[in-house]
Short mmCIF file of C-alpha atoms in Angstrom, two decimals:
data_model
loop_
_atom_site.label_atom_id
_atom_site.label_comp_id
_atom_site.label_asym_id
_atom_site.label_seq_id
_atom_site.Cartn_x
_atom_site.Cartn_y
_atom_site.Cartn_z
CA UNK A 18 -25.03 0.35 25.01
CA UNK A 19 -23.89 2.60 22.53
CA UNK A 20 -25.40 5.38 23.42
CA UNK A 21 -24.07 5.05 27.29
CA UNK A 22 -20.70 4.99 25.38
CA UNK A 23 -21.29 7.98 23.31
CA UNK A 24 -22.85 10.14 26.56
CA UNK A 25 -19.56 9.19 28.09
CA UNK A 26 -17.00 10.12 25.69
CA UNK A 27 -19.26 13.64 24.34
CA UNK A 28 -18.73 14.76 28.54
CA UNK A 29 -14.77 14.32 27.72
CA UNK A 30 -14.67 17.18 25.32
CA UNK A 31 -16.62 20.50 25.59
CA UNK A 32 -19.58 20.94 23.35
CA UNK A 33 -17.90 24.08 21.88
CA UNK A 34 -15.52 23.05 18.65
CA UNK A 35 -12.55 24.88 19.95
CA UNK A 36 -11.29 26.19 16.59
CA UNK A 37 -8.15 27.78 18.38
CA UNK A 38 -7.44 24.21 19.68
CA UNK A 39 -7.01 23.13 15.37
CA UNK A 40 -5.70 26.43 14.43
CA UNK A 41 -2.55 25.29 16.84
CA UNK A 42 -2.52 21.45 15.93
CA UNK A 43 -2.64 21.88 12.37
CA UNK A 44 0.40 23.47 11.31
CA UNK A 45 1.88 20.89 14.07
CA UNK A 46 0.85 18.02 12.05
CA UNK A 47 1.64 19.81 8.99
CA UNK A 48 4.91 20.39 9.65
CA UNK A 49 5.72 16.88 11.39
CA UNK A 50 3.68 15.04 8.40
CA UNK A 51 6.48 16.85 5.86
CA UNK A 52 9.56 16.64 8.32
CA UNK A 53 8.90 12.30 8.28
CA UNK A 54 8.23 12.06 4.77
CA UNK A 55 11.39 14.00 3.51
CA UNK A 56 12.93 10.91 2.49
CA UNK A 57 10.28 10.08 0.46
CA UNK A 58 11.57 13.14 -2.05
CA UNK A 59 14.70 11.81 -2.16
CA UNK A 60 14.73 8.59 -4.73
CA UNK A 61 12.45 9.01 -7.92
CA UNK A 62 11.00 5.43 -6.99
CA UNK A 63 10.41 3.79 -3.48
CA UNK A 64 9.54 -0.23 -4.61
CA UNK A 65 7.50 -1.52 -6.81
CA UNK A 66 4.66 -1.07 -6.10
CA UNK A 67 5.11 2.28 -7.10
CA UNK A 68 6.11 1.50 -10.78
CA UNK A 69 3.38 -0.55 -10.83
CA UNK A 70 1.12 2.49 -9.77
CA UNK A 71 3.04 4.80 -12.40
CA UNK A 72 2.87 2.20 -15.62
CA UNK A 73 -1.12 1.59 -14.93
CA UNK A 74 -1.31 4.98 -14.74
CA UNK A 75 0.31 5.72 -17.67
CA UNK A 76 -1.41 3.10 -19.79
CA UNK A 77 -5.06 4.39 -18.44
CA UNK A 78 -4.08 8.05 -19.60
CA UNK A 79 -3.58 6.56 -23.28
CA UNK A 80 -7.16 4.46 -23.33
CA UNK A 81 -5.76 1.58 -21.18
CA UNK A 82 -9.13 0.12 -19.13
CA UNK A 83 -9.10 -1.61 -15.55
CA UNK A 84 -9.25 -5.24 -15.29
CA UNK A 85 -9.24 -5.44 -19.03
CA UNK A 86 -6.05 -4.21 -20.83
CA UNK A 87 -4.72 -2.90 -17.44
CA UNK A 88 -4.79 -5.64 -14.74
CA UNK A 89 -3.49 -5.51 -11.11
CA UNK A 90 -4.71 -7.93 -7.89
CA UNK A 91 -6.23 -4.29 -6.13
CA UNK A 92 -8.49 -2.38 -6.37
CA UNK A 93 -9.04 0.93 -8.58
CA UNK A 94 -9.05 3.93 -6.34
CA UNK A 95 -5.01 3.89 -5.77
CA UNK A 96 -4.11 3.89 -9.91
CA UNK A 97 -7.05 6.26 -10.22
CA UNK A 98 -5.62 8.59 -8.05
CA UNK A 99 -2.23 8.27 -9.35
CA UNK A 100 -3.61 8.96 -12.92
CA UNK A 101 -5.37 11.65 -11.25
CA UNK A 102 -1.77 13.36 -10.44
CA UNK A 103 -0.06 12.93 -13.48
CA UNK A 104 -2.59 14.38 -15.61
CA UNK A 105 -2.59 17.38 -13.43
CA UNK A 106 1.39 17.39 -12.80
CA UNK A 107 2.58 14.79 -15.26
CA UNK A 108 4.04 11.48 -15.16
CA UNK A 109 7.72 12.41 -15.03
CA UNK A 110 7.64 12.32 -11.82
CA UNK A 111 6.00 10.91 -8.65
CA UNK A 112 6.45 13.86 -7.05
CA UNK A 113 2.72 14.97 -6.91
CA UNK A 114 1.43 11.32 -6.12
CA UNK A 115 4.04 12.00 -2.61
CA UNK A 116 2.32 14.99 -2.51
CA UNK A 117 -0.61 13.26 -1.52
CA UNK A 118 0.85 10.58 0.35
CA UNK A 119 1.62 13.59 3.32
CA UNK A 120 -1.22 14.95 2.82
CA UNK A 121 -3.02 11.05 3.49
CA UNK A 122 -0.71 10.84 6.30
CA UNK A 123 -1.81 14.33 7.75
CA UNK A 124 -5.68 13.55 7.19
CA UNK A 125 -4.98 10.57 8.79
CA UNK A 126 -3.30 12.32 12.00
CA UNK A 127 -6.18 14.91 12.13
CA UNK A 128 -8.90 12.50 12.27
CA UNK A 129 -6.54 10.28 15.24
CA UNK A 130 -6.86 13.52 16.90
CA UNK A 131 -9.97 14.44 16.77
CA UNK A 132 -11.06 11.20 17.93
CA UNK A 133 -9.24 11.05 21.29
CA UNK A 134 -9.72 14.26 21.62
CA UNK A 135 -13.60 13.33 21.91
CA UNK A 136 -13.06 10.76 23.93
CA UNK A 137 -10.13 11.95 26.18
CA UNK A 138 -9.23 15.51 25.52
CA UNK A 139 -7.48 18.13 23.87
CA UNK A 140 -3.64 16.73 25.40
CA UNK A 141 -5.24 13.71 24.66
CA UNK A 142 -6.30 14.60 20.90
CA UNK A 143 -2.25 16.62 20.26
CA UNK A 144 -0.93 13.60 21.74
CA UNK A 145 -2.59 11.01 19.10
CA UNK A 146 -1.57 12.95 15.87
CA UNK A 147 1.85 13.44 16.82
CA UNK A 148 2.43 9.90 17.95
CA UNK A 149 0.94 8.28 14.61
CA UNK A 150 3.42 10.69 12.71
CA UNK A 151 5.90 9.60 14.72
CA UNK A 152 5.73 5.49 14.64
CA UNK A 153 4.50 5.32 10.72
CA UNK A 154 7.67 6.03 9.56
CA UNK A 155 8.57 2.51 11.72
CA UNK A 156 9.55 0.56 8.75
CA UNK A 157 12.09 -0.18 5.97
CA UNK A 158 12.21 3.50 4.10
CA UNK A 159 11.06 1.79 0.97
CA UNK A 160 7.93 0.74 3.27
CA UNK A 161 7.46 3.74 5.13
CA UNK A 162 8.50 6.33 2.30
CA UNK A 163 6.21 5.04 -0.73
CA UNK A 164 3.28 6.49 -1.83
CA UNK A 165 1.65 2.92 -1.47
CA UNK A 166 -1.40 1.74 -1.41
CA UNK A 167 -2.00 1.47 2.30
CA UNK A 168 -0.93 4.94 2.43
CA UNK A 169 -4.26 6.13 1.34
CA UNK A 170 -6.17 3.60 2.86
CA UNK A 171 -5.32 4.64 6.31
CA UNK A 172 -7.31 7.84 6.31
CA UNK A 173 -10.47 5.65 4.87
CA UNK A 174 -10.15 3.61 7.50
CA UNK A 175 -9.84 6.21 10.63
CA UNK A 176 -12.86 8.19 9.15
CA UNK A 177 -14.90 4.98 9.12
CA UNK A 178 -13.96 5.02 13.39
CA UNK A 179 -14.58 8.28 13.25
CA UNK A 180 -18.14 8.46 11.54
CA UNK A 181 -18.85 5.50 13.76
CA UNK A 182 -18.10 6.71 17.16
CA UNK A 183 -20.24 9.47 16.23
CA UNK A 184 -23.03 7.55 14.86
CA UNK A 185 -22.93 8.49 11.60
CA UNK A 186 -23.35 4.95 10.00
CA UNK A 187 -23.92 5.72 6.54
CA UNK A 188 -21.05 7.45 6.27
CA UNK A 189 -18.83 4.89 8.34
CA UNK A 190 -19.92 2.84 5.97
CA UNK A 191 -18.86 4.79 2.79
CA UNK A 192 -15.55 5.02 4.31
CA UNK A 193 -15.45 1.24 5.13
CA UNK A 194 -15.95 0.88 1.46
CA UNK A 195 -13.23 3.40 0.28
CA UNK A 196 -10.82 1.97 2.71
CA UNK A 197 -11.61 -1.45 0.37
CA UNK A 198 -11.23 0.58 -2.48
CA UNK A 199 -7.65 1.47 -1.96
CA UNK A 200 -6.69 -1.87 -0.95
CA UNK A 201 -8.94 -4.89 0.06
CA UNK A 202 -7.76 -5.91 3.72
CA UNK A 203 -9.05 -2.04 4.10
CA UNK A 204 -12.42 -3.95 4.93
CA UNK A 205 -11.30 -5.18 8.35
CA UNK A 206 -11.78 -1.89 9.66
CA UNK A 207 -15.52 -3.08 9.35
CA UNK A 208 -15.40 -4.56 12.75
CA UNK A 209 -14.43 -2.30 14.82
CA UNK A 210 -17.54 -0.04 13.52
CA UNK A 211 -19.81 -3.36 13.51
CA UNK A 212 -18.68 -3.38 17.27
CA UNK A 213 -19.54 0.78 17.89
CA UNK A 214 -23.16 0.02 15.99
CA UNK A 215 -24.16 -2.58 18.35
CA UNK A 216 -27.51 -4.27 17.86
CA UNK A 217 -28.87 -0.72 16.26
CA UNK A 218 -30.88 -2.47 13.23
CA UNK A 219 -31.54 0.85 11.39
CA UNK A 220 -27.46 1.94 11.95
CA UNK A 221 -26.52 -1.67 10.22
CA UNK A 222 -28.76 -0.82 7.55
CA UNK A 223 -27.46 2.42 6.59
CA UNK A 224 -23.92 1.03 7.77
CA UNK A 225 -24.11 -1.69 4.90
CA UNK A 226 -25.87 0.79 2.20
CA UNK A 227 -23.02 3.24 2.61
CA UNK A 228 -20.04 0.77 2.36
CA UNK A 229 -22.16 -1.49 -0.79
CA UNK A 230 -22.19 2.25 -2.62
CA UNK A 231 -18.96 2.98 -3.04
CA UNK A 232 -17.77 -0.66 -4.01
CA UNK A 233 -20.46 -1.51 -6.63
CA UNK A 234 -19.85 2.18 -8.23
CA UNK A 235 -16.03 1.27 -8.67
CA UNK A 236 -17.23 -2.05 -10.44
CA UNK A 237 -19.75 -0.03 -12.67
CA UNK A 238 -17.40 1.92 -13.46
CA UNK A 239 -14.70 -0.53 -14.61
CA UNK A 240 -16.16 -3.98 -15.56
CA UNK A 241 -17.87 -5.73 -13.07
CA UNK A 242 -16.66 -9.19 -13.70
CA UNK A 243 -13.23 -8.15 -14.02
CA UNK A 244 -13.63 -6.42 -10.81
CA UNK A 245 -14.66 -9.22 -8.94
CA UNK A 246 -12.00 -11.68 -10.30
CA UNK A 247 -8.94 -9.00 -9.89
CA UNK A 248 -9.94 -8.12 -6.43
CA UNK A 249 -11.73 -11.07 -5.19
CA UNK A 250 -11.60 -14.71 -6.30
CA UNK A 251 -8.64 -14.37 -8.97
CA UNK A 252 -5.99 -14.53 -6.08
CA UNK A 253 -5.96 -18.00 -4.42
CA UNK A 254 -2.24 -19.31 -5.48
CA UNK A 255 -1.15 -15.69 -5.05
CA UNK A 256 -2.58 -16.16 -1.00
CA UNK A 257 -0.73 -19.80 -0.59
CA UNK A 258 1.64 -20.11 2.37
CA UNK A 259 3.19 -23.61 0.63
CA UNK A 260 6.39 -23.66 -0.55
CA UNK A 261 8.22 -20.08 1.30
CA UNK A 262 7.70 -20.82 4.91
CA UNK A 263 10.82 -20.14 6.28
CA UNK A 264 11.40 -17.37 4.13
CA UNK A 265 7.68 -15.50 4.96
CA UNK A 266 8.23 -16.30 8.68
CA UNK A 267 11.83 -14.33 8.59
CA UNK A 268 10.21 -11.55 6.71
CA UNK A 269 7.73 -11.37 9.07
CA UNK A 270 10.15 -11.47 12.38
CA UNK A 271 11.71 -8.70 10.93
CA UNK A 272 9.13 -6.45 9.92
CA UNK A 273 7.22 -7.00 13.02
CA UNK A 274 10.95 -6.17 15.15
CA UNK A 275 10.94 -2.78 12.92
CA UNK A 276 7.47 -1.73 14.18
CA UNK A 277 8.70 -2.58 17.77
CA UNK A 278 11.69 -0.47 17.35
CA UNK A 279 9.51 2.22 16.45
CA UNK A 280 7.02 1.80 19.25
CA UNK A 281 9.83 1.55 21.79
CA UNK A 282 8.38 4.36 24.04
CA UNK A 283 4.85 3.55 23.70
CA UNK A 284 4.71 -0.16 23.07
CA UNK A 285 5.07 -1.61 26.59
CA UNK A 286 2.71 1.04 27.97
CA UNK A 287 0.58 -0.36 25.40
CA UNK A 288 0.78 -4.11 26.75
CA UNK A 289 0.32 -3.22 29.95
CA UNK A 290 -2.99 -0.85 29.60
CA UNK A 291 -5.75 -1.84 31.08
CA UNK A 292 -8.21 0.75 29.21
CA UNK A 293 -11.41 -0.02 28.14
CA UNK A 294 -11.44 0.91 24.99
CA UNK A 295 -12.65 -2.68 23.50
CA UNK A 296 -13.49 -0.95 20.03
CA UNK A 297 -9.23 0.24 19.22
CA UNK A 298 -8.43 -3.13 20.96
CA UNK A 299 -10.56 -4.70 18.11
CA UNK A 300 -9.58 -2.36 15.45
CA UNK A 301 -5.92 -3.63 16.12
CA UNK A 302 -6.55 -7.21 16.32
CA UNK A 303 -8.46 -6.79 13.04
CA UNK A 304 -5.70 -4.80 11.53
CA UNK A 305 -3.11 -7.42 12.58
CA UNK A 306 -5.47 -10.11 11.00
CA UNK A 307 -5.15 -8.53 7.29
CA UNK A 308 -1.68 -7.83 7.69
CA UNK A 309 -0.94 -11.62 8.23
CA UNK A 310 -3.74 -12.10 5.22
CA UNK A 311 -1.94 -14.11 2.09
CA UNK A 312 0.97 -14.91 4.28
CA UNK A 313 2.89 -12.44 2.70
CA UNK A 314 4.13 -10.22 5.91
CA UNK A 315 5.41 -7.28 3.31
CA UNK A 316 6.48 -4.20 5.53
CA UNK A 317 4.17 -1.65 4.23
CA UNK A 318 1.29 -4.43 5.48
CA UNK A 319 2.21 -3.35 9.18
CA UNK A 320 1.07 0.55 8.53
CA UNK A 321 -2.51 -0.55 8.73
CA UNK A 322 -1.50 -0.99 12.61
CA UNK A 323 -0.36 2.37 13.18
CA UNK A 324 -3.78 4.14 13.99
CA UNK A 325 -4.76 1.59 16.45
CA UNK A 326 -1.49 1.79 17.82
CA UNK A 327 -1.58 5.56 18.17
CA UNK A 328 -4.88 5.83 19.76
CA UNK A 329 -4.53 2.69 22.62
CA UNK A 330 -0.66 4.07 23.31
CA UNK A 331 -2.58 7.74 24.52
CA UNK A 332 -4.98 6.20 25.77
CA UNK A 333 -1.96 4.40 28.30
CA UNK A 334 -0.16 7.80 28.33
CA UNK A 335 -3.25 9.26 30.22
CA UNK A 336 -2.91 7.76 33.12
CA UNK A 337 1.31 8.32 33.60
CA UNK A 338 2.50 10.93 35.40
CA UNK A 339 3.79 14.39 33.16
CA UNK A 340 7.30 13.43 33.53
CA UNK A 341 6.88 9.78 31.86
CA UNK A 342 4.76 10.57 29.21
CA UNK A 343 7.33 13.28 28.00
CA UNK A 344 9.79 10.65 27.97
CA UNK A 345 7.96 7.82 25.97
CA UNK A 346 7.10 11.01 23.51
CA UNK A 347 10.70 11.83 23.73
CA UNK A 348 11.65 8.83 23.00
CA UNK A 349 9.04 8.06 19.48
CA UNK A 350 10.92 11.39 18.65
CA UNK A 351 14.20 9.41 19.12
CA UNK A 352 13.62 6.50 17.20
CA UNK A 353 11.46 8.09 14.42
CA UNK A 354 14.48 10.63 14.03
CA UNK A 355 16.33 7.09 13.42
CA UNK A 356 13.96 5.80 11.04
CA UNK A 357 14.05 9.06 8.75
CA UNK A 358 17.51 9.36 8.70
CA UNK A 359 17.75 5.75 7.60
CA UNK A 360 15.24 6.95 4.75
CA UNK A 361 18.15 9.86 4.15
CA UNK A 362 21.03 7.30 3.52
CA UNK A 363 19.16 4.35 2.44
CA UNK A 364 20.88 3.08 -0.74
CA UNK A 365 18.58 1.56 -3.64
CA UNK A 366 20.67 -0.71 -5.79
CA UNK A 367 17.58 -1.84 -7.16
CA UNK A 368 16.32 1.49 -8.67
CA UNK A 369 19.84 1.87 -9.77
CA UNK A 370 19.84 -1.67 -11.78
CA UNK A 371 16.14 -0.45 -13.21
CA UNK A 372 17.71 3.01 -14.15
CA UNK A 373 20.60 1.19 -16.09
CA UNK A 374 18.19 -0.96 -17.28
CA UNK A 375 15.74 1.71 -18.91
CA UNK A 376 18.88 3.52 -20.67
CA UNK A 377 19.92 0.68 -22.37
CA UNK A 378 16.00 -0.05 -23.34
CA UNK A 379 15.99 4.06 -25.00
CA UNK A 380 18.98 3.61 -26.59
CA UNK A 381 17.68 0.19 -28.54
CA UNK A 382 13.66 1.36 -29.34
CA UNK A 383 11.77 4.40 -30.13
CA UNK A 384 9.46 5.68 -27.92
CA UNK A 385 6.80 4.00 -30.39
CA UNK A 386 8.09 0.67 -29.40
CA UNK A 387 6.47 -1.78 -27.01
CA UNK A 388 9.03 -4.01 -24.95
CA UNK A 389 7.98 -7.10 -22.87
CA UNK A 390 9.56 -7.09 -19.36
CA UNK A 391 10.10 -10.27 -17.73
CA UNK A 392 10.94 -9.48 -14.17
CA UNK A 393 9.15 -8.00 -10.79
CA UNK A 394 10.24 -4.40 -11.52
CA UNK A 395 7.70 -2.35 -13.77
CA UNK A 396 8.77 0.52 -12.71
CA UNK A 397 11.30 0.09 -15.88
CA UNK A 398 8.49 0.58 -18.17
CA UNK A 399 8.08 4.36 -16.60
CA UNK A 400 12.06 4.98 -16.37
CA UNK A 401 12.28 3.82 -19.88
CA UNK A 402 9.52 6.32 -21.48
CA UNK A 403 8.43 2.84 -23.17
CA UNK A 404 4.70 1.04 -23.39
CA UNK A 405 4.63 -2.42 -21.99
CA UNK A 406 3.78 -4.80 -24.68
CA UNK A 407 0.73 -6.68 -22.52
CA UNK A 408 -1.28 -6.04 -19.66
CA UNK A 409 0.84 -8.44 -17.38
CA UNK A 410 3.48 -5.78 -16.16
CA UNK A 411 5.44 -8.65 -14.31
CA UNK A 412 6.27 -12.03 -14.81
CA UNK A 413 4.33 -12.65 -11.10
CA UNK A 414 1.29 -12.65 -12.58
CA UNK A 415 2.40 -15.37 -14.95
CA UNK A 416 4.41 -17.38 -12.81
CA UNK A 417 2.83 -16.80 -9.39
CA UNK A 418 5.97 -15.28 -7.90
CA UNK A 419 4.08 -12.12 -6.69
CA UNK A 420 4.62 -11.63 -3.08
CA UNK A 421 8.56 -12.68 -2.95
CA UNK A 422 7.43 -16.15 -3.27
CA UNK A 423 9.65 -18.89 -3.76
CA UNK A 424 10.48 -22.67 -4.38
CA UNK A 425 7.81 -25.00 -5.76
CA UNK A 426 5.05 -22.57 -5.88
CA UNK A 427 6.55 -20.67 -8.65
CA UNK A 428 5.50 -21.88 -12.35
CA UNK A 429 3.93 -21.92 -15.58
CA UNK A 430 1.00 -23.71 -13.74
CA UNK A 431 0.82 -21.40 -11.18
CA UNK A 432 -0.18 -18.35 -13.54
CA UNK A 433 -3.45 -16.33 -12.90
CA UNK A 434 -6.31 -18.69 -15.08
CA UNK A 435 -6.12 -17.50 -18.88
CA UNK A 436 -2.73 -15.22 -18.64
CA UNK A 437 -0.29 -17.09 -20.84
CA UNK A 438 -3.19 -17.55 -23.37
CA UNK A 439 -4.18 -13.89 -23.28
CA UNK A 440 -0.20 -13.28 -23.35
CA UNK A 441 0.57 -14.81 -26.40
CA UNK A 442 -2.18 -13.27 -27.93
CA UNK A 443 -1.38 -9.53 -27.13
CA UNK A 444 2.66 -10.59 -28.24
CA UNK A 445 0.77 -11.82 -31.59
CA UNK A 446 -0.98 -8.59 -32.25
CA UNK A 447 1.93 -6.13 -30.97
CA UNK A 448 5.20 -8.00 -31.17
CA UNK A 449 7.84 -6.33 -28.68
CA UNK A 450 10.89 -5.14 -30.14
CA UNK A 451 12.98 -6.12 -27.16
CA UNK A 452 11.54 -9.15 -24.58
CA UNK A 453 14.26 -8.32 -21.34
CA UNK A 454 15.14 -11.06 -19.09
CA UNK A 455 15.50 -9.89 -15.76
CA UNK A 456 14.94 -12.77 -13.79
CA UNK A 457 18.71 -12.77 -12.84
CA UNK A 458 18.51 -16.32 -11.43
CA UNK A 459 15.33 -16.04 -9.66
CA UNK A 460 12.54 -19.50 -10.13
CA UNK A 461 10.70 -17.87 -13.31
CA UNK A 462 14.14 -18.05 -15.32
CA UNK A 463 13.15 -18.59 -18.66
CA UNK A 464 14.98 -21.91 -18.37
CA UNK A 465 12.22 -22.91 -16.12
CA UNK A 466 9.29 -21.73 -18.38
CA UNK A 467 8.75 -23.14 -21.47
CA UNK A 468 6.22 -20.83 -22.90
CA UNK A 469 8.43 -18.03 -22.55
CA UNK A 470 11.73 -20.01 -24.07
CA UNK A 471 8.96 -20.38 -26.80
CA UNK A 472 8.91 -16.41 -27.37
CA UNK A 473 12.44 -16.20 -27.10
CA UNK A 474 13.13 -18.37 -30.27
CA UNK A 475 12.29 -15.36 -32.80
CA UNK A 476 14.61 -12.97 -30.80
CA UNK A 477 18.61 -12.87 -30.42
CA UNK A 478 20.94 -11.55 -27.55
CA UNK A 479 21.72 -8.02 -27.91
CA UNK A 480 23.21 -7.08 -24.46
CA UNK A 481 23.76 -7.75 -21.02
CA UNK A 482 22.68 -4.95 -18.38
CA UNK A 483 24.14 -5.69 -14.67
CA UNK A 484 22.76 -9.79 -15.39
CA UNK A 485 19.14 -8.49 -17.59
CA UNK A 486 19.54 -10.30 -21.01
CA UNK A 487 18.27 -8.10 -23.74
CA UNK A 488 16.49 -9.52 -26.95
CA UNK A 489 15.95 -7.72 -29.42
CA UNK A 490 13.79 -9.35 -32.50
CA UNK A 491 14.85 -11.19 -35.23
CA UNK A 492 14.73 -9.06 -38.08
#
């Protein structure tokens, strides 16, 4: 069966490689991959996830070491690759690590193209990488613009379509396992290339060798156990959907009604296609399956839809007359013109709280000091020059409030296993010289966890910072 498929899409495109067909689409996508992402040069930070990103980065330059003294719920490939950029271009800035980003976004274009373009033709192949350019800027700038993890996972995951429709299955599978390696709900792209292998015993083979080599390398490489708990079975309070229904479901209404927006002239082409292209049908119902994944619904979730999206919206273009397919391209132009000039003027009161924040931290420590952050914005640490005094950068990982949750599944109780043990003993060895409160009212106030009202007892109130309460220790 697979082979019938692969006859008929190789009699699509001409045997030649047609390099003046990429020497035309290239600087295209170049230029369209930088003109989208031009708001992501605009604020030094995005969301958190992005502090996050820069702190572990910073901590694994000076010795730090994955799943041991620097701890995250993902996997290593995304921190390794930011480390990667600031040793080369320095950690001042994220400007290098958005550097990449585009260039992740134009990698992933290229390979969108190049895949319809096999299947359907060279209009066909230009009209995939422009429209992924076009919708994955469909989202909340601080979504759209970050230099996120799903950001690089995207090109993992269209090579592993890409080495699959072409029957290269240990290589599918290598991607498969990179795609997990930048983020784990990167691993649904595995069924969409189960469903191009087929029943081909020798292709499953190599397809499960390639993706196993990648993945047990990344645990070799950083500690197997601690692998396995920080990217695997450590995360089953952090996945609850008790407790925040109402507010999950409104995030997701809302992030899902973005996307839409941004799909406007290709969506209901989309829902009414009747192609048979059962492989990007499945690649999209798996992506949708690991976006709604931990019941979390976060906007930059949704990118991991924008490749399917792309490919079964030309796929519907193909068979419109010239005159409507200009105007559903027309109109992505339209509404992903909209999107970027929402990144333009999009303020970030946030980043301007953590920037207040981080010069009230300098002017209080030296930059030999360690503070202890209690909040869900690390990217303090990196404003304020200053080393986080544990390896749990925010008070999530302590109190289960990771993922915007809310309500009753917020707690001591709800901590990863072992944190606040581990915790106290890091604050024992290296006592902070400022612990800052910055839950602002949020359900991990320190009036609502003992162990940290504990900590506060040797420290006194040295200022107030837009509603963060500064400690500074007893002397």
């Amino acid at each position: 069966m697979y082979a019938e498929r692969l006859a008929q899409q190789r009699s699509v495109t001409p045997p030649h490689a047609g390099r003046g067909y990429w020497r035309r689409l290239l600087p295209l996508l170049t230029a369209l991959a930088c003109l989208t992402r031009v708001p992501s040069f605009a604020h030094p930070l995005w969301n958190p996830d992005e502090g996050y990103l820069a702190v572990q980065a910073r901590m694994l330059a000076h010795g730090g070491e994955l799943y041991e003294t620097v701890v995250d719920r993902k996997p290593p490939l995304v921190p390794w690759l930011y480390q990667g950029a600031f040793a080369l271009a320095g950690s001042d800035s994220l400007v290098s690590v958005r550097l990449l980003a585009v260039l992740a976004h134009l990698l992933t274009a290229a390979l969108l193209a190049a895949l319809a373009r096999r299947r359907w033709g060279d209009t066909a192949g230009r009209t995939a990488g422009v429209l992924y350019l076009l919708i994955s800027v469909g989202l909340n700038p601080e979504d759209a613009q970050a230099a996120g993890f799903e950001v690089f996972m995207l090109p993992c995951t269209a090579a592993a379509v890409w080495c699959a429709d072409r029957g290269r299955w240990a290589a599918a599978g290598a991607a498969v396992g990179c795609a997990f390696l930048a983020k784990q709900t990167g691993g649904a792209v595995l069924l969409p290339v189960l469903w191009l292998c087929g029943a081909s015993w020798g292709g499953l083979l190599r397809l499960g060798a390639g993706a196993l080599v990648p993945v047990l390398s990344a645990a070799v490489l950083t500690d197997p156990a601690g692998f396995l708990f920080w990217t695997v079975t450590g995360s089953g309070a952090y996945a609850s959907f008790t407790g925040s229904e109402l507010h999950v479901l409104a995030r997701a209404v809302a992030n899902t009604a973005l996307l839409a927006a941004a799909c406007a002239g290709v969506l209901p082409l989309v829902a009414r296609a009747r192609t048979g292209a059962a492989d990007l049908w499945l690649w999209l119902a798996s992506a949708a399956g690991a976006v709604a994944l931990g019941f979390h619904f976060f906007g930059h979730y949704y990118l991991q839809l924008t490749p399917p999206l792309a490919l079964l919206a030309t796929a519907a273009l193909r068979a419109l007359p010239r005159a409507r397919r200009t105007r559903a391209l027309v109109t992505s132009a339209c509404c992903c013109a909209l999107f970027v000039t929402w990144g333009l003027l999009a303020p970030r009161p946030e980043l301007t709280h953590a920037q207040r924040l981080a010069d009230a931290i300098g002017r209080r420590t030296t930059p030999d000091d360690r503070i202890l952050l209690w909040g869900i914005h690390p990217e303090t640490y990196w404003l304020a020059h200053r080393a986080p005094a544990t390896r749990y950068l925010t008070a999530g990982l302590l109190t289960n409030y990771s993922g915007g949750r809310d309500g009753p599944g917020v707690g001591e109780k709800y901590a990863m296993k072992g944190a606040w043990a581990t915790l106290q003993r890091e604050l024992a060895t290296h006592p902070p010289r400022l612990i800052v409160d910055d839950s602002r009212g949020k359900p991990y106030a320190p009036d609502r966890i003992r162990s940290l009202r504990r900590l506060l007892a040797g420290y006194e109130e040295v200022a107030v910072v837009d509603g963060a309460v500064l400690h500074a220790r007893a002397r």
